[in-house]
Structure formats: structure tokens, C-alpha cells
Short mmCIF file of C-alpha atoms and ligand atoms in Angstrom, two decimals:
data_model
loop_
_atom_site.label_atom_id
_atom_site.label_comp_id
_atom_site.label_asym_id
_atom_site.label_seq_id
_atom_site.Cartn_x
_atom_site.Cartn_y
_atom_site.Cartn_z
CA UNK A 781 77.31 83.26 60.95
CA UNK A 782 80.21 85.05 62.61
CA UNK A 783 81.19 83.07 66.42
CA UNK A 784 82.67 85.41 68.64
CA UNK A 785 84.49 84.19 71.29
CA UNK A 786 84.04 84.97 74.96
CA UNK A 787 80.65 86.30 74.53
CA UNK A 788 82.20 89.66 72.99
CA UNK A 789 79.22 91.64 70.92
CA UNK A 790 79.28 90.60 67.42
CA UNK A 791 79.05 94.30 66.40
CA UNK A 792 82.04 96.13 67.20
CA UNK A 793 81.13 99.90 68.05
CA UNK A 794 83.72 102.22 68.33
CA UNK A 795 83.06 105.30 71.78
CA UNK A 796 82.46 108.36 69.19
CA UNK A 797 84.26 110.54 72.69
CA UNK A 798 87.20 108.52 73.10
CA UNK A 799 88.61 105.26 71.37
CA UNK A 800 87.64 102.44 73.18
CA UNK A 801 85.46 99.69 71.30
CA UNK A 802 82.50 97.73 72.95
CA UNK A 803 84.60 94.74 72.90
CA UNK A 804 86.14 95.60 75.98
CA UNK A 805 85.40 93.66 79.16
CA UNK A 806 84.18 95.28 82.02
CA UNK A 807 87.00 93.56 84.62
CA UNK A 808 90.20 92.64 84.46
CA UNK A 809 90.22 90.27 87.52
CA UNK A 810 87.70 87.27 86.72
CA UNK A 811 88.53 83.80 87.66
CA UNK A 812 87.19 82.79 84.94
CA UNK A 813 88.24 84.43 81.42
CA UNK A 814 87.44 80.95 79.21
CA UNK A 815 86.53 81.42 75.58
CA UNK A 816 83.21 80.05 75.57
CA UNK A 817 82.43 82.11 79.24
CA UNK A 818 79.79 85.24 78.69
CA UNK A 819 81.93 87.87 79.51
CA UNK A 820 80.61 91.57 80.80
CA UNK A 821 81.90 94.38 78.39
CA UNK A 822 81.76 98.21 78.90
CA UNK A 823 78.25 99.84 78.78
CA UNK A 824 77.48 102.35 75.68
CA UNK A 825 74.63 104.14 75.96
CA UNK A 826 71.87 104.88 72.86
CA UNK A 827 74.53 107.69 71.61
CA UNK A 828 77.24 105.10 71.32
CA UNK A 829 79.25 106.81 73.81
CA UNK A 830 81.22 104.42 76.79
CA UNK A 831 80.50 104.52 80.08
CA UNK A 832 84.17 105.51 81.13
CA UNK A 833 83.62 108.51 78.86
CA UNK A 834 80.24 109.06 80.33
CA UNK A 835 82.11 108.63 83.90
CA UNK A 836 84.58 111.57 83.44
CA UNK A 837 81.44 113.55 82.56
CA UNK A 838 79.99 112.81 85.56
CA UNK A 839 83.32 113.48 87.50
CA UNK A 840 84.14 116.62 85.53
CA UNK A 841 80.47 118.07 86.57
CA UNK A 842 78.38 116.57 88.59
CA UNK A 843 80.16 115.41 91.42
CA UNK A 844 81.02 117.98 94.50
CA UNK A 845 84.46 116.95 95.15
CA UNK A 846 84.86 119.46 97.74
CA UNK A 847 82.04 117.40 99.75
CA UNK A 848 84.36 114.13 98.45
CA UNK A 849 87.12 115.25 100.18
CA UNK A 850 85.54 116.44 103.37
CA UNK A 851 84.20 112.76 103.12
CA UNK A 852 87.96 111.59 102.80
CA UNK A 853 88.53 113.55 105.70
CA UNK A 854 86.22 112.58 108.33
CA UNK A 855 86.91 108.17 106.88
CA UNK A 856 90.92 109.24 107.29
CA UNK A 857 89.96 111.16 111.05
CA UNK A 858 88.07 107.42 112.19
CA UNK A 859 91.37 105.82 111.84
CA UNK A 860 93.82 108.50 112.08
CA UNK A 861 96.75 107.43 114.55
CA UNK A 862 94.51 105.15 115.95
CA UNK A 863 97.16 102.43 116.99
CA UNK A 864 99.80 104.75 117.39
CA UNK A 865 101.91 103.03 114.36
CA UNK A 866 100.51 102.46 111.18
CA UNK A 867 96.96 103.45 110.17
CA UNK A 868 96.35 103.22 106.44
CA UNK A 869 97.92 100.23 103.80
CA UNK A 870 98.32 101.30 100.74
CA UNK A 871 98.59 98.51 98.14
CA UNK A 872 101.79 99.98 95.80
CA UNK A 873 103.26 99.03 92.66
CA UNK A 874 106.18 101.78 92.98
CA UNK A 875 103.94 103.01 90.17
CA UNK A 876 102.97 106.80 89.46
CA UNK A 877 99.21 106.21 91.10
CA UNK A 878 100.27 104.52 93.56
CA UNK A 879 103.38 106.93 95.45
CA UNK A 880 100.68 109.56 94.50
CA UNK A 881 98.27 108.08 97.06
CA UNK A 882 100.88 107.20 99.53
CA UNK A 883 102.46 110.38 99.65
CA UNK A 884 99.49 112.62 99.98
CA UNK A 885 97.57 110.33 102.52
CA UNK A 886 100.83 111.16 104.66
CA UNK A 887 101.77 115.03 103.76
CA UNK A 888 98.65 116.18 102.84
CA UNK A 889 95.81 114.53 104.93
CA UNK A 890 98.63 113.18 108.37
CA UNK A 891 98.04 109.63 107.95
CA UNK A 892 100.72 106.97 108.49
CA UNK A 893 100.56 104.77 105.70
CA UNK A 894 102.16 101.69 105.26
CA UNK A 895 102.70 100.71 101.43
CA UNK A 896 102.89 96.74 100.65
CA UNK A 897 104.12 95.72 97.03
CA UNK A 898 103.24 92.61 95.22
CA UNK A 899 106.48 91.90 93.13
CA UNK A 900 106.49 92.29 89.36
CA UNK A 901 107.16 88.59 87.49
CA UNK A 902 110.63 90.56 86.26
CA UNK A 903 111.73 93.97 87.31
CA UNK A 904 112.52 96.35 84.67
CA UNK A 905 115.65 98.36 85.61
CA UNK A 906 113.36 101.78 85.99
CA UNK A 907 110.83 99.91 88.02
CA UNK A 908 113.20 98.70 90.81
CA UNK A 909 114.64 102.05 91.33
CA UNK A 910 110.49 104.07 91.71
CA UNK A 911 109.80 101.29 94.02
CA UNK A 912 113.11 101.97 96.02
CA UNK A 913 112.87 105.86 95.65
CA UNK A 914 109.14 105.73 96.99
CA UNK A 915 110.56 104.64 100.86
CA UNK A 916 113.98 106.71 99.81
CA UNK A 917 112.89 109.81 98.46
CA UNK A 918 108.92 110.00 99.06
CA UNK A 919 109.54 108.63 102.76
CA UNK A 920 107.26 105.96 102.66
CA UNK A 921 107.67 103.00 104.78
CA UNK A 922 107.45 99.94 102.24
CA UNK A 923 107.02 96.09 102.42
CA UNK A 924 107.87 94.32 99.40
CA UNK A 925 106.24 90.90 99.10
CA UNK A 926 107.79 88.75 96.35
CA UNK A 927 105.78 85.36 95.39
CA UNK A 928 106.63 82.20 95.73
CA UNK A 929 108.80 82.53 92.12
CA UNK A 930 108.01 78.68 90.77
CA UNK A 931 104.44 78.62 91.96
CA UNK A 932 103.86 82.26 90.59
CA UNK A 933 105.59 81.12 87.34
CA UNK A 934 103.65 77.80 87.16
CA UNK A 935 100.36 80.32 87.29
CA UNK A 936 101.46 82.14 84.99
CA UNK A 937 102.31 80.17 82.46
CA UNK A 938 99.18 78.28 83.12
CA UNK A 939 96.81 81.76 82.63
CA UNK A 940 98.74 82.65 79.63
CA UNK A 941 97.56 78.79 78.03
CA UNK A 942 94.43 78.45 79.61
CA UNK A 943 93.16 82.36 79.06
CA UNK A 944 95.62 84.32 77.14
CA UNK A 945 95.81 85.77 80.25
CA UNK A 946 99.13 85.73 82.07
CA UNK A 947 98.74 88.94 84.02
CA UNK A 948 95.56 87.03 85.64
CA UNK A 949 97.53 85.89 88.62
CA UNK A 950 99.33 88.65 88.98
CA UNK A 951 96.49 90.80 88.93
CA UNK A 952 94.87 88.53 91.69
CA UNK A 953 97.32 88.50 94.08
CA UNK A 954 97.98 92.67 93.90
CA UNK A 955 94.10 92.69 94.65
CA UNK A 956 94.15 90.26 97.34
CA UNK A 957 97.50 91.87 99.21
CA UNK A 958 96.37 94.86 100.72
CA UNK A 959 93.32 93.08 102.58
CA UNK A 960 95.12 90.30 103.24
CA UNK A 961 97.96 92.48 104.88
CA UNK A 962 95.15 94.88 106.58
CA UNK A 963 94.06 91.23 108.51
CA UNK A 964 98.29 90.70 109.83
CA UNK A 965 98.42 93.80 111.02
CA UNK A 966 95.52 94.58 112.06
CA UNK A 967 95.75 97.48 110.06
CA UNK A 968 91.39 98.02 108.81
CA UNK A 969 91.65 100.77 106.48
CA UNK A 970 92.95 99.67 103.25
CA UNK A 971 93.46 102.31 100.15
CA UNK A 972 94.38 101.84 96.54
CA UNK A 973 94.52 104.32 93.93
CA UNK A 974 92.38 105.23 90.98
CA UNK A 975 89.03 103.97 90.53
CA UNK A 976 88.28 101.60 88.43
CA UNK A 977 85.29 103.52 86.91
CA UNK A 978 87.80 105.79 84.65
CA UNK A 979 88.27 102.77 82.69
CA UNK A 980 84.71 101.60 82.06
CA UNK A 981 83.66 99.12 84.34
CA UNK A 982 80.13 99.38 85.26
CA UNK A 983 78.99 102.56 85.91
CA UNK A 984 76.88 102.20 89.10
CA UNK A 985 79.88 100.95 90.79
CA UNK A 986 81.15 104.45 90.85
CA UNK A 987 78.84 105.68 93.41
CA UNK A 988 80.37 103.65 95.72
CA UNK A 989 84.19 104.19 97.38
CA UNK A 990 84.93 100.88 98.10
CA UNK A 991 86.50 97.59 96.35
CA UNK A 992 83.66 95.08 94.71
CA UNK A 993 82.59 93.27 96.90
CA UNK A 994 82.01 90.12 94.73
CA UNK A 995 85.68 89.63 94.39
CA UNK A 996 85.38 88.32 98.79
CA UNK A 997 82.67 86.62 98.24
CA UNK A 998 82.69 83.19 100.08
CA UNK A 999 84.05 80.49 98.06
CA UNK A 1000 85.50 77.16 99.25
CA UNK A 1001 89.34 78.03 97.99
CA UNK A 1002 89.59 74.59 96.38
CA UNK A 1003 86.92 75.36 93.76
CA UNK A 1004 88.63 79.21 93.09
CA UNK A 1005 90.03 78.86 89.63
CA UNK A 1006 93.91 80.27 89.24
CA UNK A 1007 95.33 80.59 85.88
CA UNK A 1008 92.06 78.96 84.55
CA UNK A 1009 92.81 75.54 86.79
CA UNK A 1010 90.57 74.61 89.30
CA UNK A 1011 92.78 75.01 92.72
CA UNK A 1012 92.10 71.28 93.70
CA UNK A 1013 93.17 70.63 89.96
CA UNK A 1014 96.54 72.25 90.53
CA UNK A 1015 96.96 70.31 93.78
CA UNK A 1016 96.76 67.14 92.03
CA UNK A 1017 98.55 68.08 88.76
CA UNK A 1018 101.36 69.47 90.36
CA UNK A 1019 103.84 69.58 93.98
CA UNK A 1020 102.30 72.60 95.71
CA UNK A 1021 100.01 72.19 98.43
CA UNK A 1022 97.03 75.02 99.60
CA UNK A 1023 99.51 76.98 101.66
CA UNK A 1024 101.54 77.30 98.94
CA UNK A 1025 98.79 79.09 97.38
CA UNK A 1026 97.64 81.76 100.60
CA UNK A 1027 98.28 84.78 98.55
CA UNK A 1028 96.11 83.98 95.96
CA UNK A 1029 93.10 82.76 98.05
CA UNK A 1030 90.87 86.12 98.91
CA UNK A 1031 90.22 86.39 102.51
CA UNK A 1032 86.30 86.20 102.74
CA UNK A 1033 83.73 89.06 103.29
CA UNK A 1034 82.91 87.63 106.31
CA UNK A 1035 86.43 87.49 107.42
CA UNK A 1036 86.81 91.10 106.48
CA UNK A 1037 83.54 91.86 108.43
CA UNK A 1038 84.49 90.41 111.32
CA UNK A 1039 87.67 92.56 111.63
CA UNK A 1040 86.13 95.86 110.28
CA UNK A 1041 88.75 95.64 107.02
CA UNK A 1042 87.48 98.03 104.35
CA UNK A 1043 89.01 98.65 101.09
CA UNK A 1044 88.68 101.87 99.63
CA UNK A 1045 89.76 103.41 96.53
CA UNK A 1046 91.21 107.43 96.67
CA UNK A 1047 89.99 108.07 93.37
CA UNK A 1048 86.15 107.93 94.88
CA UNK A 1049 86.93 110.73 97.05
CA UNK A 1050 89.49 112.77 95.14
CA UNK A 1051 89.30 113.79 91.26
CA UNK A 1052 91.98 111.88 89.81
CA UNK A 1053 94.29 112.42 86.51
CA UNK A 1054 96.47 109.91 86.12
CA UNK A 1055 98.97 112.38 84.41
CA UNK A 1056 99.01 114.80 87.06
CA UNK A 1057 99.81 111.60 89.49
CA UNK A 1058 103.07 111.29 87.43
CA UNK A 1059 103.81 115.01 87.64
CA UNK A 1060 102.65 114.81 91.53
CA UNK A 1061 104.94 111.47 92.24
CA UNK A 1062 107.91 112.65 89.88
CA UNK A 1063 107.95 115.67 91.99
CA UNK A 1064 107.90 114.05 95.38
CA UNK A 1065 108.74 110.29 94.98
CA UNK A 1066 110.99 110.33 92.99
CA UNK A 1067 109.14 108.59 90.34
CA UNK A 1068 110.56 108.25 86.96
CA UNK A 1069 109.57 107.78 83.69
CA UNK A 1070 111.00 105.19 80.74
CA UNK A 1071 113.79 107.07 78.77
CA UNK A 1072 111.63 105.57 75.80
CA UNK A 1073 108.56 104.61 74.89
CA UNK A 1074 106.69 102.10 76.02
CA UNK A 1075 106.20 99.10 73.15
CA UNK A 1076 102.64 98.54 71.54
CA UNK A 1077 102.31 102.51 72.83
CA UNK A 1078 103.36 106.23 73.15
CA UNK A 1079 103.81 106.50 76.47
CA UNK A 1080 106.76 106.09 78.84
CA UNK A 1081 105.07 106.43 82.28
CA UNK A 1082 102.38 104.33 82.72
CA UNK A 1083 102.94 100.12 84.07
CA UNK A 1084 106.50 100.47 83.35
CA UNK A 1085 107.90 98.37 86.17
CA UNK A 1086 107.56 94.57 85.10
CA UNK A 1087 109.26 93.16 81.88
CA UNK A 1088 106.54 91.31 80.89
CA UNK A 1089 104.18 94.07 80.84
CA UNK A 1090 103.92 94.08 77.65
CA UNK A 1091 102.66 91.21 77.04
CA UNK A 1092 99.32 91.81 79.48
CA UNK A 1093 98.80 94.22 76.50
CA UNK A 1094 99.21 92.12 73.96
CA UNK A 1095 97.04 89.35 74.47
CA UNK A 1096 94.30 92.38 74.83
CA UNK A 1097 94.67 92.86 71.62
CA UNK A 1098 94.69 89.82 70.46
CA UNK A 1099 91.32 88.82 72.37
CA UNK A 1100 89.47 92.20 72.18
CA UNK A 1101 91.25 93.96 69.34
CA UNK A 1102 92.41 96.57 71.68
CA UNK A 1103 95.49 97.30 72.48
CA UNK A 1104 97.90 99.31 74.56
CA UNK A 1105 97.77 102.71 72.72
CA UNK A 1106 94.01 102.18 72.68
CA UNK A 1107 93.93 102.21 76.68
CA UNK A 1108 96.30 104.95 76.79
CA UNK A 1109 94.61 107.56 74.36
CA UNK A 1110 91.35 106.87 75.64
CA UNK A 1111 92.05 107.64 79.28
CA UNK A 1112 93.79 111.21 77.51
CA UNK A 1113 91.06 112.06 75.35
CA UNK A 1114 88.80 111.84 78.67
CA UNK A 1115 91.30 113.48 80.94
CA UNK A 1116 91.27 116.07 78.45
CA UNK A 1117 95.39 115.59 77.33
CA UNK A 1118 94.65 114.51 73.71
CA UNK A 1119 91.96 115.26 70.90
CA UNK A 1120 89.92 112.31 69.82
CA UNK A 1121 91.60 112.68 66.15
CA UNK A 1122 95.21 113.28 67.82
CA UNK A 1123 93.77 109.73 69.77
CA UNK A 1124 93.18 107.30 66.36
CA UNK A 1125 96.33 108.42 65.04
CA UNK A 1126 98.15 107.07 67.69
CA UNK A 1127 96.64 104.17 68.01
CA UNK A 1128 97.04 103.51 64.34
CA UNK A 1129 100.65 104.20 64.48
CA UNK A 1130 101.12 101.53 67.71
CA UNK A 1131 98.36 99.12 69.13
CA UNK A 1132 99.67 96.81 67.09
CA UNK A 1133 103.08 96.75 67.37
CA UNK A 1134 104.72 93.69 68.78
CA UNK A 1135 106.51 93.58 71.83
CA UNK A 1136 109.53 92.16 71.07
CA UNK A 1137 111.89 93.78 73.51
CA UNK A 1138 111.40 90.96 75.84
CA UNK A 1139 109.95 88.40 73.94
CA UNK A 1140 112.61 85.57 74.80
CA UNK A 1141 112.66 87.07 78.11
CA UNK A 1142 108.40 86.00 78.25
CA UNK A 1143 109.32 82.88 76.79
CA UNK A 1144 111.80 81.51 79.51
CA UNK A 1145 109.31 82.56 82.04
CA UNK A 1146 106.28 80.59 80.62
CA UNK A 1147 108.60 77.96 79.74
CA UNK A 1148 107.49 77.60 76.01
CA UNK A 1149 108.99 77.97 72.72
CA UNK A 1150 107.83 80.79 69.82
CA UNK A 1151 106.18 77.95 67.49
CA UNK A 1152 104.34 77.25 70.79
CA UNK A 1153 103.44 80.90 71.45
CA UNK A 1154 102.17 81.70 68.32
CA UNK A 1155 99.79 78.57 68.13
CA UNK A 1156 98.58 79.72 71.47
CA UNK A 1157 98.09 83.25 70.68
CA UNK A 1158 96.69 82.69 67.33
CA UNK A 1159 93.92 80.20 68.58
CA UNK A 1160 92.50 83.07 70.88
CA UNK A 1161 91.73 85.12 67.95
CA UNK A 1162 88.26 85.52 67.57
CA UNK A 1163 87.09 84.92 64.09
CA UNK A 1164 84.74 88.60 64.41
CA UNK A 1165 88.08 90.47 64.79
CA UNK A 1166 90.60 88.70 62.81
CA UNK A 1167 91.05 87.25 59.50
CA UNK A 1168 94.28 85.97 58.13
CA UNK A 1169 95.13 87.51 54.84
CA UNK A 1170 98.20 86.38 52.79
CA UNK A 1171 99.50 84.72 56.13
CA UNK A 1172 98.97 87.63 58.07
CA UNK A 1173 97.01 88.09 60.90
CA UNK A 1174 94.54 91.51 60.34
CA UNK A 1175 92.18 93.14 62.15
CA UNK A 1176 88.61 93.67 60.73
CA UNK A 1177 87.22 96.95 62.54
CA UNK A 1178 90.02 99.58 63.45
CA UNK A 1179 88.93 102.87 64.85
CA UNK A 1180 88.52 105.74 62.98
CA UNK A 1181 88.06 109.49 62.57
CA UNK A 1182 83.99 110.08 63.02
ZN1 ZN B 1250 84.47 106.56 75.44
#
């Protein structure tokens, strides 16, 4: 018998719309991410076709976005001005989603927004100048909140051990920032970007505009797990003490409640592409893209703003067998870009390329050596997706042309 690791389906199904396998987990953000944990994966229906695919469907048909957008309108007119200063955070990575909802929540639709950026682990060159040009050229007023560096490195080093996950605390503290900087400035409406529905997670959570609400629920902080550590775990292990860890704690529901604090996402209210948002924030951000491609990829606009992007990517496809190509072609073939065919080719050529471009830069970060990060990595592999053939790593079910 065949284990598979994190509760992933031992049959791996391929979406016969787009390229995206059933192996692919249905959240990025879980506390939890443990190899023996049941984790949720991305619906496919009787036709073997994936929910996100069944999602842009749904968004290229059925939905009435011009009743979406007079929804937008009369959420935007409730808080409109309403203190006189700022009446919208907007949660930015300096990325192309990102300045695109800025932007057009101020010059389209009149609101003040006031954009808040959790800092990258390592700036790439390109990604410190779209964060600058967002307040320079897209005239957006921007706060840039950078981590405590040694506890954010201590987490991450820890996620990328304990989970093959070192994005993980990254990825919790850019969901927790915009609430969390709604409650200081008393600032209630809080808007991110794209939904997470166009990339499969469950598909009844796309009838709804705002954030998950499981992610506030109430939870005594010291039994949250960070970087797959219990919090009280990490107090006793280590020198940092629960303030140090306030950005990483999720205010509560109730908290959120109390205060009227309501995260929304733009992409529930306006039809979203994420390659028109590059077009939209190149034009009036002044966004750029890479000057080349993006490792483990073919694209040079998309998460291009922290070195060790890379490696979020990587350990995907080490744990799920799906890489960074994978995620980009499937989002084209849905948004229409890219044929399915034009879609396996490219994912062929580059899912599995290594990121090496900043290898030794990931390595200083996490503090560990490459024997060490190559034990780690390899010990994630689940044995349904790998096998090791003449000393080398392969992967048992690739996609392929229908
Ligand atoms: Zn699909």
C-alpha cells in the first residue's frame, strides 16, 4: 500500500480544463500543515474538472457583475469619507493586485485608501522600487511594516523544518495586518485583492465577499501554532516573549465585531484578471515587471518582490507535486491567456526547475547548510508522488495532453 502524506488523495487526477492536480490543498494559511494532519484539497466534480475552473465559469457567466459593482458601490458609500482622513486599508504587497485595488478604490470609486505592507523576508531589487512607485507614482499613501527580523527569521526557519513551509509565517502575518491595522486606526473597512476562489479553495466560499471567518476564530494565542510550534512552545524554547509575537496573533472575531472591522476582498465584487491588474498597475503605479523570468516558471510579473519567493514554490512541489508554472498556467488557461496544451508544455519545460538564484541567499536566512536542506526537503516527499530513480528524485504522475 502506497502512504500519502498529509492526507493528499492517493489518486492523483489531473483538471481536464486547466492543469492543476487534486493534490492541491484548499488553503494556504493553516496553522497546522503537519504530515500526518488531513489536509482539505481542491474540489473536482464527477467530470474531473476543479473547482477554480468551475469558479471562472461561474464568474465568466453567471454572475451579474454590474449588480457586483453597484454592491461595491453602496459598501464603499457606508464608509466613504466617513472620518474625514482615511476610509479604506488596503493590505499591499507593492504587488500588481494589490496597486490595482488601491488605485481604483481611490480614482475610480473616491475612496481614501490607506495601503499597509507586510515586509518581504528579502527585497528583490524590482520589488523595493513597485512598493516605492505605488505612494510615488500611483499616489497612494503607504505604511510599510517590517517584522521583528530575528523573530520573523526564527519562524521561518522553524516553518520551513517543521512544514516545508517557510512562507507560513509570512503568509500569516500579511493576513493578520490589514485587520489588525483597521483596529489602530480605527479604520473598519478593510480590502484585499483577488479572491481566493480563482485558485480553488472551496467553492461555496465564493458567494460570500468577505475574509474566512475561521481564520478569527477565538483561540487562546498560546495554543496558536507558528511555524508548526506551539506559541507557549516557542516561549519556552527560545528569548521572545508574547508581545514579541502581536503581529502574528489574529485579533478575534469578537474583537472585530465589537469594532464593526470587516474584511472584504475586491475580487467578490469586481471580475478580476490578474493580467489585466499588471497592465492596469503598470499603467498607473508604476508597477514593473522582472527583466527575466521568474525561476521554476514563465512568468516575470507575478510574487516578484521577495528573494525567497521561490522557494514558497518549491516546497509546493515538493509536497503536492505542483509547482510554480503549474499555478501560473492554470490561472491563464482559466483567464482565457493560454490553451490547455500551450499550459502542459510549460509546465513541462519549468515546474521543476530549481531555484537556485538565491539558494545560499535561503540558506543564510534559515540558518542551515545544503546537506541539511536537502535531508529536509527530501523527507517531505510523499512516497505517492516521488520515487528516487538512479539517485534522482522523479515525479510519478506529470500532467499531460488529454
Ligand atoms: Zn481546473
Amino acid at each position: 500500500m502506497v502512504k500519502t502524506f498529509y492526507g493528499l488523495p492517493e489518486k492523483v487526477i489531473f483538471c481536464k480544463k486547466c492543469v492543476i492536480s487534486n493534490q492541491r490543498p484548499s488553503s494556504s494559511v493553516e496553522f497546522k500543515h503537519l504530515k500526518k494532519e488531513k489536509k482539505s484539497t481542491i474540489e473536482f466534480d464527477e467530470e474531473g474538472i476543479c473547482s477554480a475552473c468551475r469558479y471562472s465559469e461561474i464568474k465568466n457567466k453567471l454572475i451579474d457583475w454590474d449588480k457586483r459593482e453597484r454592491d461595491l458601490l453602496s459598501l464603499l458609500d457606508q464608509h466613504r469619507g466617513k472620518n474625514g482622513g482615511y476610509d479604506v486599508i488596503v493590505p499591499s504587497s507593492g504587488g500588481k493586485d494589490s496597486s490595482f485595488t488601491a488605485h481604483i478604490l481611490k480614482y475610480k470609486y473616491g475612496m481614501n485608501p490607506l495601503t499597509i505592507t507586510w515586509a518581504p523576508h528579502l527585497y528583490t531589487d524590482v520589488g523595493r522600487k513597485n512598493i516605492e512607485s505605488l505612494a510615488h507614482e500611483g499616489g497612494i499613501d503607504n505604511i510599510l511594516f517590517t517584522p521583528n527580523g530575528k523573530l520573523h527569521r526564527y519562524l521561518t526557519s522553524q516553518a520551513f523544518k517543521n512544514l516545508l513551509h517557510p512562507f507560513q509565517p509570512f503568509i500569516i502575518g500579511q493576513k493578520i495586518i490589514g485587520p489588525l491595522m483597521a483596529l489602530k486606526f480605527d479604520i473598519p473597512l478593510v480590502m484585499y485583492g483577488e479572491h481566493q476562489a480563482e485558485y480553488g479553495n472551496i467553492l461555496s466560499e465564493t458567494n460570500s465577499p468577505t475574509m474566512d471567518e475561521k481564520f478569527f476564530s477565538e483561540k487562546d494565542p498560546y495554543s496558536l501554532s507558528l511555524g508548526g510550534k506551539n506559541v507557549s512552545d516557542i516561549l519556552k524554547e527560545t528569548n521572545f516573549s508574547i508581545k514579541d509575537l502581536t503581529p502574528y496573533i489574529p485579533p478575534t472575531s469578537r474583537k472585530l465585531k465589537e469594532r464593526n472591522i470587516n474584511v472584504f476582498h475586491l475580487g467578490y465584487y469586481l471580475k478580476w484578471d490578474p493580467q489585466e491588474c499588471y497592465y492596469y498597475s503598470q499603467e498607473n503605479t508604476g508597477f514593473k515587471a522582472n527583466s527575466e523570468r521568474t525561476e521554476g516558471t514563465y512568468s516575470k510579473y507575478a510574487s516578484i518582490d521577495d528573494k525567497i519567493d521561490n522557494f514558497h514554490y518549491y516546497t509546493t512541489l515538493i509536497k503536492f507535486g505542483i509547482g510554480r508554472a503549474t499555478y501560473d498556467a492554470a490561472q491563464e488557461i482559466r483567464n482565457g491567456k493560454i490553451s490547455r496544451e500551450e499550459g502542459v508544455a510549460l509546465v513541462k519545460k519549468f515546474d521543476q526547475e530549481f531555484p537556485k538564484k538565491y539558494f545560499n541567499t535561503f540558506l543564510e536566512y534559515i540558518d542551515i547548510n545544503e546537506n541539511q536542506f536537502f535531508n529536509i526537503v527530501d523527507s517531505y516527499r510523499s512516497p505517492h508522488l516521488w520515487d528516487k530513480k538512479n539517485d534522482s528524485w522523479q515525479l510519478l504522475h506529470e500532467v499531460s495532453n488529454l
